[in-house]
Every structure is written in C-alpha cells, then in structure tokens.
C-alpha cells in the first residue's frame, strides 16, 4: 500500500516533467514567424492543394521536403497558417523537419 501512496505523490512531478518535454518539442518544431517553413500535408486532398494555396498566400517555393508530398517554402507564418491548417497541412520549422541541408 505504501508503494501506491508514494506513486500518487509523485504524479504532479511526472506531469510537470512531461509538460516541459512536450513544450520544448513544440518550441523546436514551431515554424518561424518569417523564413523557411516545411509544409507537410496530412491527406491526399491536402497534398494536391499544397502548392497552389501556399503560393496564393505569399509563399515562395524553395524545394521538395524530406517527406512524401512535403514542400519547403520561404514565407510568413501568419499569412500561411490559417489557410493551410484549414486544409490539413501542418507548418513546421524547417530544421525540425530535417531540412537543414536543403537550400
């Protein structure tokens, strides 16, 4: 019984540690306000709409991304975020997506 009681007491600490780890991962993957952004489509429909929607909202295509259907663009997060997220396209930091060597 004391084992169960001690595990309940450590639950807040474990929760805080998990929040810190996930928060740091989110900050690492969050796209920059302006610059290179990796666009990752989540569905086939998103894949077909990716380039036209990105270009229509001011993105400049740089290259194909490291994952199937993804694109590396140069643009502004605020202009791209809402229209792309509504179509099932994730915006990630280019470095988090493995694009550090792509130019």
mmCIF file of N, CA and C in Angstrom:
data_model
loop_
_atom_site.group_PDB
_atom_site.id
_atom_site.type_symbol
_atom_site.label_atom_id
_atom_site.label_comp_id
_atom_site.label_asym_id
_atom_site.label_seq_id
_atom_site.Cartn_x
_atom_site.Cartn_y
_atom_site.Cartn_z
ATOM 1 N N UNK A 1 0.807 -1.191 0.000
ATOM 2 C CA UNK A 1 0.000 0.000 0.000
ATOM 3 C C UNK A 1 0.855 1.263 0.000
ATOM 4 N N UNK A 2 1.950 1.275 0.669
ATOM 5 C CA UNK A 2 2.775 2.478 0.677
ATOM 6 C C UNK A 2 3.339 2.753 -0.708
ATOM 7 N N UNK A 3 3.526 1.721 -1.499
ATOM 8 C CA UNK A 3 4.016 1.925 -2.861
ATOM 9 C C UNK A 3 3.007 2.729 -3.676
ATOM 10 N N UNK A 4 1.736 2.406 -3.548
ATOM 11 C CA UNK A 4 0.706 3.109 -4.280
ATOM 12 C C UNK A 4 0.603 4.559 -3.803
ATOM 13 N N UNK A 5 0.691 4.787 -2.535
ATOM 14 C CA UNK A 5 0.609 6.145 -1.993
ATOM 15 C C UNK A 5 1.785 6.996 -2.480
ATOM 16 N N UNK A 6 2.979 6.424 -2.534
ATOM 17 C CA UNK A 6 4.130 7.206 -2.978
ATOM 18 C C UNK A 6 4.046 7.493 -4.473
ATOM 19 N N UNK A 7 3.452 6.602 -5.240
ATOM 20 C CA UNK A 7 3.326 6.872 -6.670
ATOM 21 C C UNK A 7 2.322 7.991 -6.928
ATOM 22 N N UNK A 8 1.279 8.081 -6.123
ATOM 23 C CA UNK A 8 0.320 9.177 -6.265
ATOM 24 C C UNK A 8 0.957 10.516 -5.920
ATOM 25 N N UNK A 9 1.854 10.529 -4.974
ATOM 26 C CA UNK A 9 2.511 11.778 -4.602
ATOM 27 C C UNK A 9 3.483 12.265 -5.669
ATOM 28 N N UNK A 10 4.038 11.362 -6.445
ATOM 29 C CA UNK A 10 4.992 11.771 -7.484
ATOM 30 C C UNK A 10 4.291 12.126 -8.796
ATOM 31 N N UNK A 11 2.989 11.929 -8.875
ATOM 32 C CA UNK A 11 2.256 12.207 -10.106
ATOM 33 C C UNK A 11 2.374 13.670 -10.556
ATOM 34 N N UNK A 12 2.250 14.664 -9.687
ATOM 35 C CA UNK A 12 2.421 16.051 -10.149
ATOM 36 C C UNK A 12 3.811 16.315 -10.727
ATOM 37 N N UNK A 13 4.837 15.731 -10.155
ATOM 38 C CA UNK A 13 6.194 15.921 -10.662
ATOM 39 C C UNK A 13 6.328 15.289 -12.049
ATOM 40 N N UNK A 14 5.800 14.103 -12.223
ATOM 41 C CA UNK A 14 5.853 13.432 -13.527
ATOM 42 C C UNK A 14 5.084 14.258 -14.558
ATOM 43 N N UNK A 15 3.930 14.787 -14.174
ATOM 44 C CA UNK A 15 3.142 15.621 -15.082
ATOM 45 C C UNK A 15 3.878 16.878 -15.497
ATOM 46 N N UNK A 16 4.539 17.525 -14.550
ATOM 47 C CA UNK A 16 5.300 18.730 -14.871
ATOM 48 C C UNK A 16 6.465 18.422 -15.800
ATOM 49 N N UNK A 17 7.136 17.326 -15.560
ATOM 50 C CA UNK A 17 8.251 16.932 -16.434
ATOM 51 C C UNK A 17 7.750 16.650 -17.850
ATOM 52 N N UNK A 18 6.610 15.988 -17.965
ATOM 53 C CA UNK A 18 6.033 15.698 -19.282
ATOM 54 C C UNK A 18 5.665 16.994 -20.003
ATOM 55 N N UNK A 19 5.089 17.952 -19.287
ATOM 56 C CA UNK A 19 4.752 19.238 -19.897
ATOM 57 C C UNK A 19 5.995 19.962 -20.397
ATOM 58 N N UNK A 20 7.056 19.907 -19.648
ATOM 59 C CA UNK A 20 8.300 20.556 -20.057
ATOM 60 C C UNK A 20 8.859 19.904 -21.315
ATOM 61 N N UNK A 21 8.887 18.584 -21.353
ATOM 62 C CA UNK A 21 9.425 17.873 -22.519
ATOM 63 C C UNK A 21 8.589 18.171 -23.759
ATOM 64 N N UNK A 22 7.257 18.078 -23.646
ATOM 65 C CA UNK A 22 6.401 18.350 -24.800
ATOM 66 C C UNK A 22 6.457 19.824 -25.194
ATOM 67 N N UNK A 23 6.582 20.719 -24.229
ATOM 68 C CA UNK A 23 6.708 22.140 -24.533
ATOM 69 C C UNK A 23 7.972 22.445 -25.304
ATOM 70 N N UNK A 24 9.075 21.842 -24.911
ATOM 71 C CA UNK A 24 10.338 22.050 -25.628
ATOM 72 C C UNK A 24 10.270 21.478 -27.037
ATOM 73 N N UNK A 25 9.642 20.311 -27.185
ATOM 74 C CA UNK A 25 9.480 19.718 -28.516
ATOM 75 C C UNK A 25 8.621 20.621 -29.402
ATOM 76 N N UNK A 26 7.555 21.182 -28.830
ATOM 77 C CA UNK A 26 6.698 22.093 -29.589
ATOM 78 C C UNK A 26 7.465 23.335 -30.021
ATOM 79 N N UNK A 27 8.244 23.909 -29.124
ATOM 80 C CA UNK A 27 9.022 25.099 -29.469
ATOM 81 C C UNK A 27 10.056 24.804 -30.551
ATOM 82 N N UNK A 28 10.616 23.615 -30.537
ATOM 83 C CA UNK A 28 11.597 23.227 -31.552
ATOM 84 C C UNK A 28 10.938 23.074 -32.913
ATOM 85 N N UNK A 29 9.710 22.529 -32.944
ATOM 86 C CA UNK A 29 9.027 22.255 -34.202
ATOM 87 C C UNK A 29 8.199 23.434 -34.698
ATOM 88 N N UNK A 30 7.968 24.442 -33.869
ATOM 89 C CA UNK A 30 7.147 25.589 -34.268
ATOM 90 C C UNK A 30 7.830 26.347 -35.402
ATOM 91 N N UNK A 31 7.062 26.714 -36.435
ATOM 92 C CA UNK A 31 7.668 27.425 -37.560
ATOM 93 C C UNK A 31 8.055 28.851 -37.172
ATOM 94 N N UNK A 32 9.063 29.394 -37.829
ATOM 95 C CA UNK A 32 9.468 30.769 -37.534
ATOM 96 C C UNK A 32 8.423 31.761 -38.047
ATOM 97 N N UNK A 33 8.430 32.968 -37.533
ATOM 98 C CA UNK A 33 7.483 33.987 -37.984
ATOM 99 C C UNK A 33 7.702 34.322 -39.457
ATOM 100 N N UNK A 34 8.939 34.275 -39.890
ATOM 101 C CA UNK A 34 9.261 34.541 -41.286
ATOM 102 C C UNK A 34 10.510 33.752 -41.646
ATOM 103 N N UNK A 35 10.518 33.135 -42.807
ATOM 104 C CA UNK A 35 11.670 32.366 -43.240
ATOM 105 C C UNK A 35 11.279 31.023 -43.810
ATOM 106 N N UNK A 36 12.178 30.065 -43.684
ATOM 107 C CA UNK A 36 11.957 28.728 -44.242
ATOM 108 C C UNK A 36 10.988 27.932 -43.370
ATOM 109 N N UNK A 37 9.939 27.423 -43.999
ATOM 110 C CA UNK A 37 8.905 26.658 -43.310
ATOM 111 C C UNK A 37 8.664 25.374 -44.092
ATOM 112 N N UNK A 38 8.574 24.267 -43.388
ATOM 113 C CA UNK A 38 8.264 22.989 -44.007
ATOM 114 C C UNK A 38 6.756 22.780 -43.949
ATOM 115 N N UNK A 39 6.139 22.515 -45.101
ATOM 116 C CA UNK A 39 4.700 22.269 -45.180
ATOM 117 C C UNK A 39 4.477 20.781 -45.401
ATOM 118 N N UNK A 40 3.718 20.164 -44.500
ATOM 119 C CA UNK A 40 3.503 18.716 -44.544
ATOM 120 C C UNK A 40 2.006 18.437 -44.672
ATOM 121 N N UNK A 41 1.569 17.892 -45.829
ATOM 122 C CA UNK A 41 0.149 17.574 -45.998
ATOM 123 C C UNK A 41 -0.221 16.297 -45.239
ATOM 124 N N UNK A 42 -1.412 16.293 -44.632
ATOM 125 C CA UNK A 42 -1.846 15.144 -43.849
ATOM 126 C C UNK A 42 -2.776 14.210 -44.635
ATOM 127 N N UNK A 43 -3.337 14.667 -45.746
ATOM 128 C CA UNK A 43 -4.243 13.845 -46.556
ATOM 129 C C UNK A 43 -3.867 13.991 -48.028
ATOM 130 N N UNK A 44 -4.484 13.163 -48.874
ATOM 131 C CA UNK A 44 -4.252 13.275 -50.314
ATOM 132 C C UNK A 44 -4.813 14.581 -50.856
ATOM 133 N N UNK A 45 -5.967 15.009 -50.356
ATOM 134 C CA UNK A 45 -6.536 16.292 -50.781
ATOM 135 C C UNK A 45 -5.608 17.440 -50.410
ATOM 136 N N UNK A 46 -5.045 17.378 -49.225
ATOM 137 C CA UNK A 46 -4.106 18.416 -48.783
ATOM 138 C C UNK A 46 -2.871 18.426 -49.666
ATOM 139 N N UNK A 47 -2.442 17.272 -50.099
ATOM 140 C CA UNK A 47 -1.247 17.173 -50.950
ATOM 141 C C UNK A 47 -1.479 17.880 -52.285
ATOM 142 N N UNK A 48 -2.685 17.730 -52.865
ATOM 143 C CA UNK A 48 -2.956 18.370 -54.152
ATOM 144 C C UNK A 48 -3.142 19.881 -54.010
ATOM 145 N N UNK A 49 -3.626 20.340 -52.863
ATOM 146 C CA UNK A 49 -3.866 21.770 -52.658
ATOM 147 C C UNK A 49 -2.647 22.502 -52.116
ATOM 148 N N UNK A 50 -1.624 21.783 -51.728
ATOM 149 C CA UNK A 50 -0.487 22.369 -51.016
ATOM 150 C C UNK A 50 0.173 23.521 -51.768
ATOM 151 N N UNK A 51 0.712 23.279 -52.939
ATOM 152 C CA UNK A 51 1.454 24.313 -53.670
ATOM 153 C C UNK A 51 0.571 25.496 -54.069
ATOM 154 N N UNK A 52 -0.608 25.266 -54.668
ATOM 155 C CA UNK A 52 -1.426 26.427 -55.062
ATOM 156 C C UNK A 52 -1.836 27.317 -53.887
ATOM 157 N N UNK A 53 -2.211 26.723 -52.775
ATOM 158 C CA UNK A 53 -2.644 27.511 -51.613
ATOM 159 C C UNK A 53 -1.456 28.258 -51.011
ATOM 160 N N UNK A 54 -0.318 27.604 -50.922
ATOM 161 C CA UNK A 54 0.872 28.251 -50.362
ATOM 162 C C UNK A 54 1.289 29.448 -51.221
ATOM 163 N N UNK A 55 1.304 29.281 -52.520
ATOM 164 C CA UNK A 55 1.691 30.368 -53.425
ATOM 165 C C UNK A 55 0.674 31.506 -53.355
ATOM 166 N N UNK A 56 -0.609 31.156 -53.281
ATOM 167 C CA UNK A 56 -1.661 32.175 -53.218
ATOM 168 C C UNK A 56 -1.561 33.039 -51.964
ATOM 169 N N UNK A 57 -0.922 32.517 -50.922
ATOM 170 C CA UNK A 57 -0.790 33.268 -49.673
ATOM 171 C C UNK A 57 0.633 33.773 -49.435
ATOM 172 N N UNK A 58 1.379 33.932 -50.526
ATOM 173 C CA UNK A 58 2.662 34.611 -50.447
ATOM 174 C C UNK A 58 3.891 33.763 -50.228
ATOM 175 N N UNK A 59 3.777 32.455 -50.273
ATOM 176 C CA UNK A 59 4.952 31.603 -50.074
ATOM 177 C C UNK A 59 5.749 31.488 -51.372
ATOM 178 N N UNK A 60 7.033 31.391 -51.234
ATOM 179 C CA UNK A 60 7.929 31.156 -52.367
ATOM 180 C C UNK A 60 8.474 29.743 -52.232
ATOM 181 N N UNK A 61 8.228 28.906 -53.245
ATOM 182 C CA UNK A 61 8.688 27.522 -53.180
ATOM 183 C C UNK A 61 10.207 27.469 -53.241
ATOM 184 N N UNK A 62 10.800 26.671 -52.344
ATOM 185 C CA UNK A 62 12.249 26.526 -52.293
ATOM 186 C C UNK A 62 12.659 25.163 -52.847
ATOM 187 N N UNK A 63 12.058 24.095 -52.315
ATOM 188 C CA UNK A 63 12.377 22.749 -52.798
ATOM 189 C C UNK A 63 11.354 21.758 -52.240
ATOM 190 N N UNK A 64 11.480 20.530 -52.696
ATOM 191 C CA UNK A 64 10.655 19.461 -52.137
ATOM 192 C C UNK A 64 11.154 19.165 -50.730
ATOM 193 N N UNK A 65 10.248 18.807 -49.853
ATOM 194 C CA UNK A 65 10.623 18.478 -48.483
ATOM 195 C C UNK A 65 11.150 17.058 -48.367
ATOM 196 N N UNK A 66 11.595 16.672 -47.192
ATOM 197 C CA UNK A 66 12.170 15.346 -46.991
ATOM 198 C C UNK A 66 11.129 14.228 -46.945
ATOM 199 N N UNK A 67 9.862 14.549 -46.749
ATOM 200 C CA UNK A 67 8.813 13.544 -46.677
ATOM 201 C C UNK A 67 7.931 13.614 -47.903
ATOM 202 N N UNK A 68 7.285 12.529 -48.244
ATOM 203 C CA UNK A 68 6.445 12.436 -49.433
ATOM 204 C C UNK A 68 5.390 13.545 -49.437
ATOM 205 N N UNK A 69 5.399 14.354 -50.492
ATOM 206 C CA UNK A 69 4.409 15.407 -50.655
ATOM 207 C C UNK A 69 4.700 16.691 -49.915
ATOM 208 N N UNK A 70 5.749 16.739 -49.111
ATOM 209 C CA UNK A 70 6.045 17.952 -48.344
ATOM 210 C C UNK A 70 6.837 18.945 -49.195
ATOM 211 N N UNK A 71 6.711 20.208 -48.822
ATOM 212 C CA UNK A 71 7.420 21.275 -49.530
ATOM 213 C C UNK A 71 8.131 22.183 -48.543
ATOM 214 N N UNK A 72 9.267 22.679 -48.969
ATOM 215 C CA UNK A 72 9.992 23.682 -48.205
ATOM 216 C C UNK A 72 9.730 25.019 -48.884
ATOM 217 N N UNK A 73 9.201 25.975 -48.109
ATOM 218 C CA UNK A 73 8.866 27.282 -48.671
ATOM 219 C C UNK A 73 9.521 28.386 -47.857
ATOM 220 N N UNK A 74 9.560 29.544 -48.450
ATOM 221 C CA UNK A 74 10.015 30.743 -47.758
ATOM 222 C C UNK A 74 8.797 31.651 -47.676
ATOM 223 N N UNK A 75 8.377 31.995 -46.458
ATOM 224 C CA UNK A 75 7.183 32.803 -46.319
ATOM 225 C C UNK A 75 6.953 33.254 -44.890
ATOM 226 N N UNK A 76 5.773 33.823 -44.663
ATOM 227 C CA UNK A 76 5.397 34.319 -43.354
ATOM 228 C C UNK A 76 4.367 33.396 -42.712
ATOM 229 N N UNK A 77 4.648 32.986 -41.495
ATOM 230 C CA UNK A 77 3.778 32.056 -40.771
ATOM 231 C C UNK A 77 2.354 32.579 -40.631
ATOM 232 N N UNK A 78 2.203 33.854 -40.276
ATOM 233 C CA UNK A 78 0.871 34.400 -40.042
ATOM 234 C C UNK A 78 0.006 34.384 -41.299
ATOM 235 N N UNK A 79 0.595 34.606 -42.462
ATOM 236 C CA UNK A 79 -0.156 34.596 -43.711
ATOM 237 C C UNK A 79 -0.506 33.176 -44.149
ATOM 238 N N UNK A 80 0.325 32.209 -43.801
ATOM 239 C CA UNK A 80 0.139 30.833 -44.258
ATOM 240 C C UNK A 80 -0.640 29.947 -43.292
ATOM 241 N N UNK A 81 -0.551 30.215 -42.009
ATOM 242 C CA UNK A 81 -1.054 29.277 -41.002
ATOM 243 C C UNK A 81 -2.530 28.942 -41.165
ATOM 244 N N UNK A 82 -3.398 29.916 -41.144
ATOM 245 C CA UNK A 82 -4.842 29.634 -41.164
ATOM 246 C C UNK A 82 -5.287 28.919 -42.446
ATOM 247 N N UNK A 83 -4.953 29.425 -43.647
ATOM 248 C CA UNK A 83 -5.436 28.735 -44.848
ATOM 249 C C UNK A 83 -4.872 27.319 -45.003
ATOM 250 N N UNK A 84 -3.627 27.109 -44.583
ATOM 251 C CA UNK A 84 -3.043 25.777 -44.725
ATOM 252 C C UNK A 84 -3.571 24.807 -43.669
ATOM 253 N N UNK A 85 -3.687 25.251 -42.430
ATOM 254 C CA UNK A 85 -4.207 24.371 -41.383
ATOM 255 C C UNK A 85 -5.654 23.965 -41.664
ATOM 256 N N UNK A 86 -6.449 24.865 -42.256
ATOM 257 C CA UNK A 86 -7.830 24.538 -42.599
ATOM 258 C C UNK A 86 -7.913 23.449 -43.659
ATOM 259 N N UNK A 87 -6.856 23.281 -44.436
ATOM 260 C CA UNK A 87 -6.835 22.260 -45.480
ATOM 261 C C UNK A 87 -6.060 21.005 -45.073
ATOM 262 N N UNK A 88 -5.637 20.940 -43.818
ATOM 263 C CA UNK A 88 -4.945 19.744 -43.328
ATOM 264 C C UNK A 88 -3.467 19.719 -43.631
ATOM 265 N N UNK A 89 -2.848 20.883 -43.638
ATOM 266 C CA UNK A 89 -1.416 20.981 -43.914
ATOM 267 C C UNK A 89 -0.733 21.553 -42.677
ATOM 268 N N UNK A 90 0.256 20.834 -42.159
ATOM 269 C CA UNK A 90 0.991 21.274 -40.977
ATOM 270 C C UNK A 90 2.158 22.153 -41.370
ATOM 271 N N UNK A 91 2.427 23.155 -40.555
ATOM 272 C CA UNK A 91 3.583 24.020 -40.739
ATOM 273 C C UNK A 91 4.591 23.671 -39.653
ATOM 274 N N UNK A 92 5.814 23.358 -40.045
ATOM 275 C CA UNK A 92 6.874 23.005 -39.110
ATOM 276 C C UNK A 92 8.109 23.835 -39.373
ATOM 277 N N UNK A 93 8.936 23.915 -38.374
ATOM 278 C CA UNK A 93 10.251 24.508 -38.561
ATOM 279 C C UNK A 93 11.025 23.658 -39.551
ATOM 280 N N UNK A 94 11.724 24.286 -40.457
ATOM 281 C CA UNK A 94 12.486 23.536 -41.453
ATOM 282 C C UNK A 94 13.553 22.669 -40.802
ATOM 283 N N UNK A 95 14.148 23.139 -39.714
ATOM 284 C CA UNK A 95 15.176 22.339 -39.043
ATOM 285 C C UNK A 95 14.567 21.126 -38.362
ATOM 286 N N UNK A 96 13.380 21.261 -37.809
ATOM 287 C CA UNK A 96 12.730 20.124 -37.142
ATOM 288 C C UNK A 96 12.343 19.057 -38.149
ATOM 289 N N UNK A 97 12.102 19.461 -39.391
ATOM 290 C CA UNK A 97 11.714 18.508 -40.415
ATOM 291 C C UNK A 97 12.885 17.878 -41.130
ATOM 292 N N UNK A 98 14.100 18.215 -40.740
ATOM 293 C CA UNK A 98 15.281 17.621 -41.368
ATOM 294 C C UNK A 98 15.716 18.355 -42.625
ATOM 295 N N UNK A 99 15.385 19.627 -42.727
ATOM 296 C CA UNK A 99 15.698 20.401 -43.929
ATOM 297 C C UNK A 99 16.932 21.284 -43.769
ATOM 298 N N UNK A 100 17.749 21.045 -42.799
ATOM 299 C CA UNK A 100 18.885 21.926 -42.543
ATOM 300 C C UNK A 100 19.829 21.994 -43.749
ATOM 301 N N UNK A 101 19.962 20.913 -44.492
ATOM 302 C CA UNK A 101 20.877 20.903 -45.626
ATOM 303 C C UNK A 101 20.251 21.317 -46.939
ATOM 304 N N UNK A 102 18.922 21.481 -46.994
ATOM 305 C CA UNK A 102 18.262 21.849 -48.238
ATOM 306 C C UNK A 102 18.348 23.349 -48.450
ATOM 307 N N UNK A 103 18.556 23.748 -49.680
ATOM 308 C CA UNK A 103 18.632 25.182 -49.958
ATOM 309 C C UNK A 103 17.791 25.580 -51.119
#
